[in-house]
mmCIF file of N, CA and C in Angstrom:
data_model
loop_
_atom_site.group_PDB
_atom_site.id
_atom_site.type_symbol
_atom_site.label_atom_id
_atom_site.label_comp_id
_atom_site.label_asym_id
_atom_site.label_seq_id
_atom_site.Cartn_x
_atom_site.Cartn_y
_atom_site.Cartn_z
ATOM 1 N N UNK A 563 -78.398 -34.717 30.598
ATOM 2 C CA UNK A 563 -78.942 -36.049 30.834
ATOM 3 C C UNK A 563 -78.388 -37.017 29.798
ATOM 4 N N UNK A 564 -78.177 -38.021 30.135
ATOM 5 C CA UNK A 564 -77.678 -39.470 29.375
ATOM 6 C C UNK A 564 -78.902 -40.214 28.518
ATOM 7 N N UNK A 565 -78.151 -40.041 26.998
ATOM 8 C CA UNK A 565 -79.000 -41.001 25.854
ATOM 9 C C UNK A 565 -78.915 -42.112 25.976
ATOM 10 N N UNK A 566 -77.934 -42.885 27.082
ATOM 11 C CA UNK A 566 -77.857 -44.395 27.063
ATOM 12 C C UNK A 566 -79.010 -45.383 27.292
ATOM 13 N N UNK A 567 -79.744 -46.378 26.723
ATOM 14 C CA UNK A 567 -80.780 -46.610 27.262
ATOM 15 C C UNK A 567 -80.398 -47.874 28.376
ATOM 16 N N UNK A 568 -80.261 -47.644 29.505
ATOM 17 C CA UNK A 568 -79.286 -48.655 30.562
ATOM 18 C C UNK A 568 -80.349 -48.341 31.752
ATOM 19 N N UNK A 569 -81.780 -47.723 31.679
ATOM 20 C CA UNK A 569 -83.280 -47.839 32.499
ATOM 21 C C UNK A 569 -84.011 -48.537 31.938
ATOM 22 N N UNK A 570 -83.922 -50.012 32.898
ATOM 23 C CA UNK A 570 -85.567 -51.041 32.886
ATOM 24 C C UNK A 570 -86.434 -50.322 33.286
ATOM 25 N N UNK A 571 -87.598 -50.002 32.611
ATOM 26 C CA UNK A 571 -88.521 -49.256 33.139
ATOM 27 C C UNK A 571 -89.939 -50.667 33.588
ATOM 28 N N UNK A 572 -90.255 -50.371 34.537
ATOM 29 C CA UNK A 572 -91.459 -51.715 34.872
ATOM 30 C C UNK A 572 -92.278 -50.505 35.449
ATOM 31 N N UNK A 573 -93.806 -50.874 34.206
ATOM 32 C CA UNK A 573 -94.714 -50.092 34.238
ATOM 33 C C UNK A 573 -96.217 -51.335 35.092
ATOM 34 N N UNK A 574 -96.446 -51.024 36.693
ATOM 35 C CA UNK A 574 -97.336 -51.388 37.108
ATOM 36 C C UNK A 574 -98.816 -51.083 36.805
ATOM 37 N N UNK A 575 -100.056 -52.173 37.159
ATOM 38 C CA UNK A 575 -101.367 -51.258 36.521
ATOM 39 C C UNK A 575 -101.570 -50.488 37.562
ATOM 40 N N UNK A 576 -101.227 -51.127 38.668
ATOM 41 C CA UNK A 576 -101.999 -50.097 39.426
ATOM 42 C C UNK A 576 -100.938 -50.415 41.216
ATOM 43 N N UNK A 577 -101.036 -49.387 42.194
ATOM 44 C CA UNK A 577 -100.780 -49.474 43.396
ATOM 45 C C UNK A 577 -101.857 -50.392 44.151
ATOM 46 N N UNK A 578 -100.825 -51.476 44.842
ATOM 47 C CA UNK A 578 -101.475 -52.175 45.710
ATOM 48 C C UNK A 578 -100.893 -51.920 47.072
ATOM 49 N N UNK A 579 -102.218 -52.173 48.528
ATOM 50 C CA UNK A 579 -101.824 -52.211 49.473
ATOM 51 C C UNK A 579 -100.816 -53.019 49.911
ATOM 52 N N UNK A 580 -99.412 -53.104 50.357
ATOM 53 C CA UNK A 580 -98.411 -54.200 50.428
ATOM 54 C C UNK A 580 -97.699 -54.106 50.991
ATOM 55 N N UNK A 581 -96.935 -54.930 51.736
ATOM 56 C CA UNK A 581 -95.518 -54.751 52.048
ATOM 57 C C UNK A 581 -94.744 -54.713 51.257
ATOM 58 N N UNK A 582 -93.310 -54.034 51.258
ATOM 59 C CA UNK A 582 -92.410 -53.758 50.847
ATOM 60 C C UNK A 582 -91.740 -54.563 50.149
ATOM 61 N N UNK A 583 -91.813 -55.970 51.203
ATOM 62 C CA UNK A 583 -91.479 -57.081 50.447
ATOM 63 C C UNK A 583 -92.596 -58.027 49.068
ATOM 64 N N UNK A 584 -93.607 -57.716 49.360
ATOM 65 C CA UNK A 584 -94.404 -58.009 48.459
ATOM 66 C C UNK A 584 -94.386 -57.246 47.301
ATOM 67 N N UNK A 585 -94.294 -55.912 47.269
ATOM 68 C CA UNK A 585 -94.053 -55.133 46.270
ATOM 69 C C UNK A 585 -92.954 -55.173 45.291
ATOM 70 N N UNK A 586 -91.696 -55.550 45.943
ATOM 71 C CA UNK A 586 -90.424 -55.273 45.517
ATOM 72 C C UNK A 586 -90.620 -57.172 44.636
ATOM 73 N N UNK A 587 -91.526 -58.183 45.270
ATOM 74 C CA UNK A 587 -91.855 -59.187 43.815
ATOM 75 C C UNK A 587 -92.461 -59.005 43.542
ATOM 76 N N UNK A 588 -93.720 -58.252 43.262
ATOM 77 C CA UNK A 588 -94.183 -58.012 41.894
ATOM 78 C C UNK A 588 -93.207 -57.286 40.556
ATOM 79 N N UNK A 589 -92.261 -56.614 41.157
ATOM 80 C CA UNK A 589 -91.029 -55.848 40.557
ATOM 81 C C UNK A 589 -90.079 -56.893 39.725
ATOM 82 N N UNK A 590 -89.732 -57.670 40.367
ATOM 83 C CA UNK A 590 -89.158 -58.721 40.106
ATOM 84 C C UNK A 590 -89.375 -59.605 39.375
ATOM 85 N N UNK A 591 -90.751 -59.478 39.533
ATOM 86 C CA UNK A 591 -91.791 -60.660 38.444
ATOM 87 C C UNK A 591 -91.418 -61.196 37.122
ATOM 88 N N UNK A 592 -91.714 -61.549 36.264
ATOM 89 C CA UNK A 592 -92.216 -62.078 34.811
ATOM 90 C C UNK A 592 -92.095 -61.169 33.922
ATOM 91 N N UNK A 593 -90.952 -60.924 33.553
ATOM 92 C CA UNK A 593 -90.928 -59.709 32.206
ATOM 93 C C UNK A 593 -90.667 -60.082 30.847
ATOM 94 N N UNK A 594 -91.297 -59.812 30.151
ATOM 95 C CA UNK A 594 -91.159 -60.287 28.617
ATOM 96 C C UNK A 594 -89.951 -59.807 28.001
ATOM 97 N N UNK A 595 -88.852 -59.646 28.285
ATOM 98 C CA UNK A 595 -87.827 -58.627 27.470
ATOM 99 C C UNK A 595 -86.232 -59.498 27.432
ATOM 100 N N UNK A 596 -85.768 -59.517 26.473
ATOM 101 C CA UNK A 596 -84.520 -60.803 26.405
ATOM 102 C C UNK A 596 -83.462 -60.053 27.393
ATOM 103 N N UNK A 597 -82.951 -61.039 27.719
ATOM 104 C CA UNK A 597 -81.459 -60.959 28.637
ATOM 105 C C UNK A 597 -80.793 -60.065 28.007
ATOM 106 N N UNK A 598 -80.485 -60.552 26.776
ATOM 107 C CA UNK A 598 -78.786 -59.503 25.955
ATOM 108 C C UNK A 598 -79.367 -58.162 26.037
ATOM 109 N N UNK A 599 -80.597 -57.535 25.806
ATOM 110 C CA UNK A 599 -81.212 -56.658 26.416
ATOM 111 C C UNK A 599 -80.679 -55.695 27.301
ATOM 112 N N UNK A 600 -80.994 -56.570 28.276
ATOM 113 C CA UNK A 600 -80.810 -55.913 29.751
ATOM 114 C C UNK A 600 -78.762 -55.904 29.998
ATOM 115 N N UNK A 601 -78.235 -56.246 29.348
ATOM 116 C CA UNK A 601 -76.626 -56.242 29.459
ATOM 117 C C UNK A 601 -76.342 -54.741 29.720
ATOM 118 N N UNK A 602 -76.745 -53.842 29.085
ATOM 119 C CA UNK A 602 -76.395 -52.838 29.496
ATOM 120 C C UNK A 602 -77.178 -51.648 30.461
ATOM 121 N N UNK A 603 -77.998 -52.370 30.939
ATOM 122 C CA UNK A 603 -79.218 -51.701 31.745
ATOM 123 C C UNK A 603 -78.453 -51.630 33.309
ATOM 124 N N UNK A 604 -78.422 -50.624 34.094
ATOM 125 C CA UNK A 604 -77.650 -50.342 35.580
ATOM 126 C C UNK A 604 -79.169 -49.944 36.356
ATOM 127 N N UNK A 605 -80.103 -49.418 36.087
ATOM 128 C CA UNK A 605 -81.356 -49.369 36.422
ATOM 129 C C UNK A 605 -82.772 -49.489 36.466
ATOM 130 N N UNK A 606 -82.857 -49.618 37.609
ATOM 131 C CA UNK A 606 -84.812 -49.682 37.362
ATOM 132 C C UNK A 606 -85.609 -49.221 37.937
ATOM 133 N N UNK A 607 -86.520 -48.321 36.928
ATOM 134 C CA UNK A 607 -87.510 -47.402 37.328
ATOM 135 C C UNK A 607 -88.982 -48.004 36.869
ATOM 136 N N UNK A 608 -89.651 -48.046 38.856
ATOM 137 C CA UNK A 608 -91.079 -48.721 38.205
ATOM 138 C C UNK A 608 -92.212 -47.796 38.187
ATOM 139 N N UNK A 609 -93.171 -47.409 37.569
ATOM 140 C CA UNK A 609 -94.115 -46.496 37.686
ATOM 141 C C UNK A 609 -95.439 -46.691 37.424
ATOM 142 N N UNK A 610 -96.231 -46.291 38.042
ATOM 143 C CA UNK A 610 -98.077 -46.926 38.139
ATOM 144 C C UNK A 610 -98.508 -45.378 38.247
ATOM 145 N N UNK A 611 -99.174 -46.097 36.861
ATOM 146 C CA UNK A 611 -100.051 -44.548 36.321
ATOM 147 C C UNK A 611 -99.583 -43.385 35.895
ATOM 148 N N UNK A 612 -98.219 -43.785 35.614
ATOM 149 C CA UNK A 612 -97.059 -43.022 34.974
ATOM 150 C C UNK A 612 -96.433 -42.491 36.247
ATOM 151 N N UNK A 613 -96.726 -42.538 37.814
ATOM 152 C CA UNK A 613 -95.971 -41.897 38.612
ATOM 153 C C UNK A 613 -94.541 -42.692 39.000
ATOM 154 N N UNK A 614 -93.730 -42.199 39.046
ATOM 155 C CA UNK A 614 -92.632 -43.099 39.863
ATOM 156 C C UNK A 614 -92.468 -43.043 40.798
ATOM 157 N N UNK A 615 -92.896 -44.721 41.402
ATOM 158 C CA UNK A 615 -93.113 -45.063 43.007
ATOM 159 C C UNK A 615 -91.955 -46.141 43.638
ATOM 160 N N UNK A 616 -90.768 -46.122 42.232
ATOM 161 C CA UNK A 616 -89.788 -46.908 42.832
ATOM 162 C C UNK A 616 -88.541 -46.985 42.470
ATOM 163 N N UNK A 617 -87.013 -46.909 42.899
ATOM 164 C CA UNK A 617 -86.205 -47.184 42.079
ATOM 165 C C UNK A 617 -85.316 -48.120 42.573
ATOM 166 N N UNK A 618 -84.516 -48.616 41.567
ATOM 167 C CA UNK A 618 -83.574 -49.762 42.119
ATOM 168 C C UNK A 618 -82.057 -49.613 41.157
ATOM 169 N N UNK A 619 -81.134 -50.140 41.553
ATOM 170 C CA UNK A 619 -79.774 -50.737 40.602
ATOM 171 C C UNK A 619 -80.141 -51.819 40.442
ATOM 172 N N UNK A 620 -79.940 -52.687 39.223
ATOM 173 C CA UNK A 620 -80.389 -54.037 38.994
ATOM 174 C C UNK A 620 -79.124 -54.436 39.233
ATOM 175 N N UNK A 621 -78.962 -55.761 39.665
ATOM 176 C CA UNK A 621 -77.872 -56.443 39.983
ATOM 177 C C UNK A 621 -77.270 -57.154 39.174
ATOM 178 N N UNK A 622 -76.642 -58.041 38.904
ATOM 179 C CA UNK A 622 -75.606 -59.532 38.328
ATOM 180 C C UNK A 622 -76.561 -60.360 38.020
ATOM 181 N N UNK A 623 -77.845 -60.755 38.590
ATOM 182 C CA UNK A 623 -78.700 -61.809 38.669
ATOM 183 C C UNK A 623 -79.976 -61.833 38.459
ATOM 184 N N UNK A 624 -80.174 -62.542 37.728
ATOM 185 C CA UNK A 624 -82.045 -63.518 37.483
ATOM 186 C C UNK A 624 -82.187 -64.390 36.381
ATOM 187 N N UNK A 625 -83.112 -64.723 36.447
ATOM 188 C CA UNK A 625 -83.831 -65.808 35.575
ATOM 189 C C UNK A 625 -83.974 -65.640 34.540
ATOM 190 N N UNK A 626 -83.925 -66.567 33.414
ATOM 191 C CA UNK A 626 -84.686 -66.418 31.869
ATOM 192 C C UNK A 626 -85.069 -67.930 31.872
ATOM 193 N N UNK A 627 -86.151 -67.955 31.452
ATOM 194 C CA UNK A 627 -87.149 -68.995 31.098
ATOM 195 C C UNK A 627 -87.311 -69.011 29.365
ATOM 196 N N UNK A 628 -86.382 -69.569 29.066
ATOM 197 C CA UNK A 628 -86.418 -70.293 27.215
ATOM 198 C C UNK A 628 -87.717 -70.029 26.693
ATOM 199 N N UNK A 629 -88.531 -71.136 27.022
ATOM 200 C CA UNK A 629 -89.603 -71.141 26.806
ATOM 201 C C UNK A 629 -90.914 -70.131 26.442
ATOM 202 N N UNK A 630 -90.980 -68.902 27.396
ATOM 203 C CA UNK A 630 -91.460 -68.124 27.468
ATOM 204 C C UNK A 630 -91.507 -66.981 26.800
ATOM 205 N N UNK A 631 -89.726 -67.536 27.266
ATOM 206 C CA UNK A 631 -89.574 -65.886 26.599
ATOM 207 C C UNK A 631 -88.905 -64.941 27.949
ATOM 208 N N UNK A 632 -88.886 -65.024 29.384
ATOM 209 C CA UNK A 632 -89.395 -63.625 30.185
ATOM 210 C C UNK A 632 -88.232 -64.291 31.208
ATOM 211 N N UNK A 633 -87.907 -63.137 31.611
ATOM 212 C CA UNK A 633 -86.771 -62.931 32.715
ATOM 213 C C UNK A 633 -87.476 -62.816 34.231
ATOM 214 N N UNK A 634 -87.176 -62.865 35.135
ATOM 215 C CA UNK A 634 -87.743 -62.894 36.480
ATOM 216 C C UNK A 634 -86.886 -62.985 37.810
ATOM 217 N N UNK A 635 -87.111 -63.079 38.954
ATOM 218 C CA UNK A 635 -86.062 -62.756 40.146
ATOM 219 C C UNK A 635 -85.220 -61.916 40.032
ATOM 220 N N UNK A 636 -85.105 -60.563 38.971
ATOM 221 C CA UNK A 636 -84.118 -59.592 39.112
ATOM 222 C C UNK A 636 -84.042 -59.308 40.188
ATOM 223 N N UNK A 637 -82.701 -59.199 40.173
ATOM 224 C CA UNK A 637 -81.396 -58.752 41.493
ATOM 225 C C UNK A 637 -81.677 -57.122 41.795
ATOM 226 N N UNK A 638 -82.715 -56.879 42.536
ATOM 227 C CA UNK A 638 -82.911 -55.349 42.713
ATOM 228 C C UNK A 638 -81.939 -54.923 44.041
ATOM 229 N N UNK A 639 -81.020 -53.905 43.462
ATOM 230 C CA UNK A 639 -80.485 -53.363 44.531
ATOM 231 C C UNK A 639 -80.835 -51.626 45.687
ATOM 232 N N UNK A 640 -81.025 -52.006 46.537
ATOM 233 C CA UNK A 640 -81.245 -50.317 46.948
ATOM 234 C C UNK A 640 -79.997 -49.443 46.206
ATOM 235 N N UNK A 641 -80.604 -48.363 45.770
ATOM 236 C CA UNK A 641 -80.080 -47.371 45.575
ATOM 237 C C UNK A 641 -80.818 -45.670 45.096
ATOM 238 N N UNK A 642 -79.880 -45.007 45.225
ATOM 239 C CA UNK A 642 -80.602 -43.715 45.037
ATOM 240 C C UNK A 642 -80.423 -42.843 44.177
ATOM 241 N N UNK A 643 -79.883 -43.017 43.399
ATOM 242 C CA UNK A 643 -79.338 -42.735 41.829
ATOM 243 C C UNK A 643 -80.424 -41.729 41.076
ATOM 244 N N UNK A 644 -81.786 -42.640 41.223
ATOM 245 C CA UNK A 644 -83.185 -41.753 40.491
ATOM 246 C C UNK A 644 -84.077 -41.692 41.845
ATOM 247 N N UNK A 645 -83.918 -41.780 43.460
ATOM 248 C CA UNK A 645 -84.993 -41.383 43.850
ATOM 249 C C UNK A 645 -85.422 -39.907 44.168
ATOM 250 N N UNK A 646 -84.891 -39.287 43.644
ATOM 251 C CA UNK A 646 -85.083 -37.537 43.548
ATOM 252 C C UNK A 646 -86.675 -37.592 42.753
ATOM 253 N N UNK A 647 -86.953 -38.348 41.905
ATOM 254 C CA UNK A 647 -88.035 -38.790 40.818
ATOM 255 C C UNK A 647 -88.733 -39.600 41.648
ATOM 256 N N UNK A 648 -89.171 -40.066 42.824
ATOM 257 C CA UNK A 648 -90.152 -40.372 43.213
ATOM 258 C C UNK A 648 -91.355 -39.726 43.799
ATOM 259 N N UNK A 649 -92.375 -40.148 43.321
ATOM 260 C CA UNK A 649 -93.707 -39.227 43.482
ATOM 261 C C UNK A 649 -93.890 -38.450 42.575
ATOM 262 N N UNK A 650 -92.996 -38.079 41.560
ATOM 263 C CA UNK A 650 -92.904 -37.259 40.508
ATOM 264 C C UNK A 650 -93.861 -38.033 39.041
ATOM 265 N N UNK A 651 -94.609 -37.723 38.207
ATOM 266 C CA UNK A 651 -95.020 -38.080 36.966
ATOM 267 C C UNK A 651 -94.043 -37.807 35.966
ATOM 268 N N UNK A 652 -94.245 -38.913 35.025
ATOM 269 C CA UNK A 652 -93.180 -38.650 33.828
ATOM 270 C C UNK A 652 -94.413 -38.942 32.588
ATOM 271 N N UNK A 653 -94.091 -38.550 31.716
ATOM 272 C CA UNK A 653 -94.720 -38.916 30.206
ATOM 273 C C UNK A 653 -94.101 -40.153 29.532
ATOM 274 N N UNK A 654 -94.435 -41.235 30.031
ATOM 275 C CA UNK A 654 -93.862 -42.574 29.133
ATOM 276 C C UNK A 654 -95.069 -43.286 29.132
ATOM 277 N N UNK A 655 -95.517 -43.183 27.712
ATOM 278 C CA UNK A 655 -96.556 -43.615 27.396
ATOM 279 C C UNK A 655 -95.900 -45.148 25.972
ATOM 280 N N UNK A 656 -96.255 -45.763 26.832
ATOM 281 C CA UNK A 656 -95.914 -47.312 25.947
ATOM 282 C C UNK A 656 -96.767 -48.423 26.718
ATOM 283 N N UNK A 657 -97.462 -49.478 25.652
ATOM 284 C CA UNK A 657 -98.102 -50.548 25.953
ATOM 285 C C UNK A 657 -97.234 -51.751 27.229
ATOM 286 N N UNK A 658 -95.817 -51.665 26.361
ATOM 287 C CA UNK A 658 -95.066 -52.474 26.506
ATOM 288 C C UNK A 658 -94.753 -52.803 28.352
ATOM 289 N N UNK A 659 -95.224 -53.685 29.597
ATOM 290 C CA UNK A 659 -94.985 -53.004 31.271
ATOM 291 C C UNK A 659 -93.070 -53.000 31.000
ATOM 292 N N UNK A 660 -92.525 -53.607 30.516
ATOM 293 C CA UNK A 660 -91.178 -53.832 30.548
ATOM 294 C C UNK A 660 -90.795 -53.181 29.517
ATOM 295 N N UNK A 661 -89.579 -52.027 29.603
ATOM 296 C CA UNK A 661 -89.085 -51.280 27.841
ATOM 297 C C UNK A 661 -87.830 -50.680 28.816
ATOM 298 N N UNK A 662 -87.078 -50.555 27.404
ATOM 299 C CA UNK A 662 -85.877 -49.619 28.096
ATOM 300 C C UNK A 662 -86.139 -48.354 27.563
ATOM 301 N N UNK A 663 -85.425 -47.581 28.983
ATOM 302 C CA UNK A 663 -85.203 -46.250 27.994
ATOM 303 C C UNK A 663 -83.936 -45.223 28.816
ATOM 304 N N UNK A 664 -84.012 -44.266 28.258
ATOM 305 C CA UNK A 664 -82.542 -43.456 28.716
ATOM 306 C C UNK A 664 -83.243 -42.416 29.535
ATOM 307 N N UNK A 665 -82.289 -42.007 30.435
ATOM 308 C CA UNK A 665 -82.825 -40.903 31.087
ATOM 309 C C UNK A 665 -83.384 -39.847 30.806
ATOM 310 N N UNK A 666 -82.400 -39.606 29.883
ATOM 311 C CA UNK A 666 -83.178 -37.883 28.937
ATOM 312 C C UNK A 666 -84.535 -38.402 28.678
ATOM 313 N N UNK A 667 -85.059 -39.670 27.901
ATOM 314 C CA UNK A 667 -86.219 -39.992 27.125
ATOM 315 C C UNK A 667 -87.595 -40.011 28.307
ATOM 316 N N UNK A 668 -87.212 -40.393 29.889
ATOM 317 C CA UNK A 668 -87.759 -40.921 31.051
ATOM 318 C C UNK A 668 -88.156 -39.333 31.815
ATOM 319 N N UNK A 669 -86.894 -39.095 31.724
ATOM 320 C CA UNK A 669 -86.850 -37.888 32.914
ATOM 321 C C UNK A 669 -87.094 -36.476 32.341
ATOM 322 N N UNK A 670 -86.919 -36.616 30.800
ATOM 323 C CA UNK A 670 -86.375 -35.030 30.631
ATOM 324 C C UNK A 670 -87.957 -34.247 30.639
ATOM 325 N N UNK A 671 -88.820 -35.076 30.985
ATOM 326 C CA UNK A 671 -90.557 -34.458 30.783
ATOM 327 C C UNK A 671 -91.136 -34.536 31.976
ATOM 328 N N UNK A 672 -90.045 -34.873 33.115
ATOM 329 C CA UNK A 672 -90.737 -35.071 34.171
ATOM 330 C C UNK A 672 -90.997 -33.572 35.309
ATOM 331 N N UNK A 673 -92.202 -34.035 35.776
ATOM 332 C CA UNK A 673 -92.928 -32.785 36.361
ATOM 333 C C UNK A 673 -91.823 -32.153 37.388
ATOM 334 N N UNK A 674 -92.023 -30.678 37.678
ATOM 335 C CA UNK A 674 -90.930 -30.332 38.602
ATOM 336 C C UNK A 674 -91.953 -30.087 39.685
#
């Protein structure tokens, strides 16, 4: 597994009833975490209640708001890179809903 940390991880509180399309913006949403950041990030794994219920390639594109602080409209792309890990629990225990991390750090505890 790869030490690179190049996984947005977006930690939801909880599963809501939704469409797909509704879901995939809350994903997209308001994240506290700087741009230069995310430069080397190729994915995103979102998880509620530590399960992972989603994955994406982040794209070329979104928002940063100066002001704030927080990035938003990420460019989520389908892909399947980590959905082998869906429905699966992982141990990433951090306050933070937005953090990077590397696969080994994400995956290497995840339930078989």
């Amino acid at each position: 597994m790869d030490d690179k940390k190049n996984i947005l991880v977006i930690k939801l509180s909880k599963e809501h009833d939704e469409a797909d399309n509704e879901f995939k913006e809350r994903v997209t949403g308001k994240w506290k975490i700087s741009p230069k950041r995310l430069d080397d990030v190729d994915y995103v794994v979102v998880l509620v209640l530590q399960e992972v219920v989603a994955t994406y390639r982040l794209g070329d594109e979104f928002k940063y708001n100066r002001s704030t602080g927080r990035v938003e409209n990420l460019e989520l792309l389908e892909d399947d890179t980590y959905a082998k890990y869906i429905g699966q629990f992982v141990d990433y225990k951090t306050s933070n809903p937005a953090t990077l991390s590397s696969e080994s750090n994400l995956f290497g505890e995840a339930e078989k």
